[in-house]
Coordinates of C-alpha atoms in Angstrom, one line a residue:
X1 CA -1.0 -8.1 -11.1
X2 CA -2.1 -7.9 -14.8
X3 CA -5.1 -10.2 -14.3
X4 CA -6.2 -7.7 -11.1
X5 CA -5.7 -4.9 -13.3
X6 CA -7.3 -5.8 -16.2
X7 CA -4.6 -5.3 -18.2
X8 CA -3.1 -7.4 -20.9
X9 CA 0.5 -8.1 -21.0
X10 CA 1.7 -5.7 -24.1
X11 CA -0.7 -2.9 -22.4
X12 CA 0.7 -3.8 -18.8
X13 CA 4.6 -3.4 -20.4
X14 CA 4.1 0.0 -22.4
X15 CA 1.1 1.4 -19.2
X16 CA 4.5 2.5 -17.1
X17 CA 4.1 0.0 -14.4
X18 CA 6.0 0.5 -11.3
X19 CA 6.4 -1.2 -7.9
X20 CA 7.6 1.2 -5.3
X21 CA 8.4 -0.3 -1.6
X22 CA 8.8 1.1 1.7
X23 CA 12.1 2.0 2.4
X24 CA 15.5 2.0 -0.2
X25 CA 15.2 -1.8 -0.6
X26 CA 12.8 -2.9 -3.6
X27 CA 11.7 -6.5 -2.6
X28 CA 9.2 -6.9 -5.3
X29 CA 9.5 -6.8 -9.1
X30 CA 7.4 -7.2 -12.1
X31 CA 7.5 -9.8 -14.1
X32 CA 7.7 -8.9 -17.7
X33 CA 6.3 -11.9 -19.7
X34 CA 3.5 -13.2 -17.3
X35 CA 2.5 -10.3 -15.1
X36 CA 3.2 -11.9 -11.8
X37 CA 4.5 -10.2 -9.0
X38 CA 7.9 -12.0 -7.9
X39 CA 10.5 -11.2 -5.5
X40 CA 13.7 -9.5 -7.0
X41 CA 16.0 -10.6 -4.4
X42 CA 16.1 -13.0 -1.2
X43 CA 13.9 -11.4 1.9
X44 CA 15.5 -12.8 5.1
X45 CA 12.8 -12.4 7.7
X46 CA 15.2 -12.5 10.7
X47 CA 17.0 -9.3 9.9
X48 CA 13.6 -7.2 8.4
X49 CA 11.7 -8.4 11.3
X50 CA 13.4 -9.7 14.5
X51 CA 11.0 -9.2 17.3
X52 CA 7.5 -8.8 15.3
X53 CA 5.6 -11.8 15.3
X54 CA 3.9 -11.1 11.8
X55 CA 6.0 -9.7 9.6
X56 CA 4.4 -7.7 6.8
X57 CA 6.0 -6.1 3.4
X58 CA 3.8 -3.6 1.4
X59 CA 4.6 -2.2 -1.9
X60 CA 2.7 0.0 -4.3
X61 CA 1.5 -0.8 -7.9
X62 CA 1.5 2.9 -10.1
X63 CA 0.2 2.6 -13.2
X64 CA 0.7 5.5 -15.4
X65 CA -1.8 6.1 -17.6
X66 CA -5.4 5.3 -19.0
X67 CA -7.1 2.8 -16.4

């Protein structure tokens, strides 16, 4: 996410960087140190998406801020 953004590290941490995800569960997190987008907690594909063929997750990046 920080290399798509442009954004170094430090900048990325103090930006107010946010991930928001459909729905009350936040599948996606930020990581701190390298800027990759990780998974911040197991995704079990049989419960989200039982009788869809492709099952797809979206999230939002906001960036507060100067861009």
């Amino acid at each position: 996410v920080a290399k798509d953004l442009a954004l170094d590290l430090p900048a990325l941490q103090d930006s107010g960087v946010r991930l928001v995800s459909e729905g009350r569960t936040q599948y996606f997190a930020l990581h701190g140190k390298t800027g990759h987008l990780v998974t911040a907690e197991r995704i079990d594909r049989e419960q989200l998406c039982e009788s869809v063929q492709q099952c797809v997750l979206r999230c939002e990046v906001i960036v507060e801020g100067e861009m």
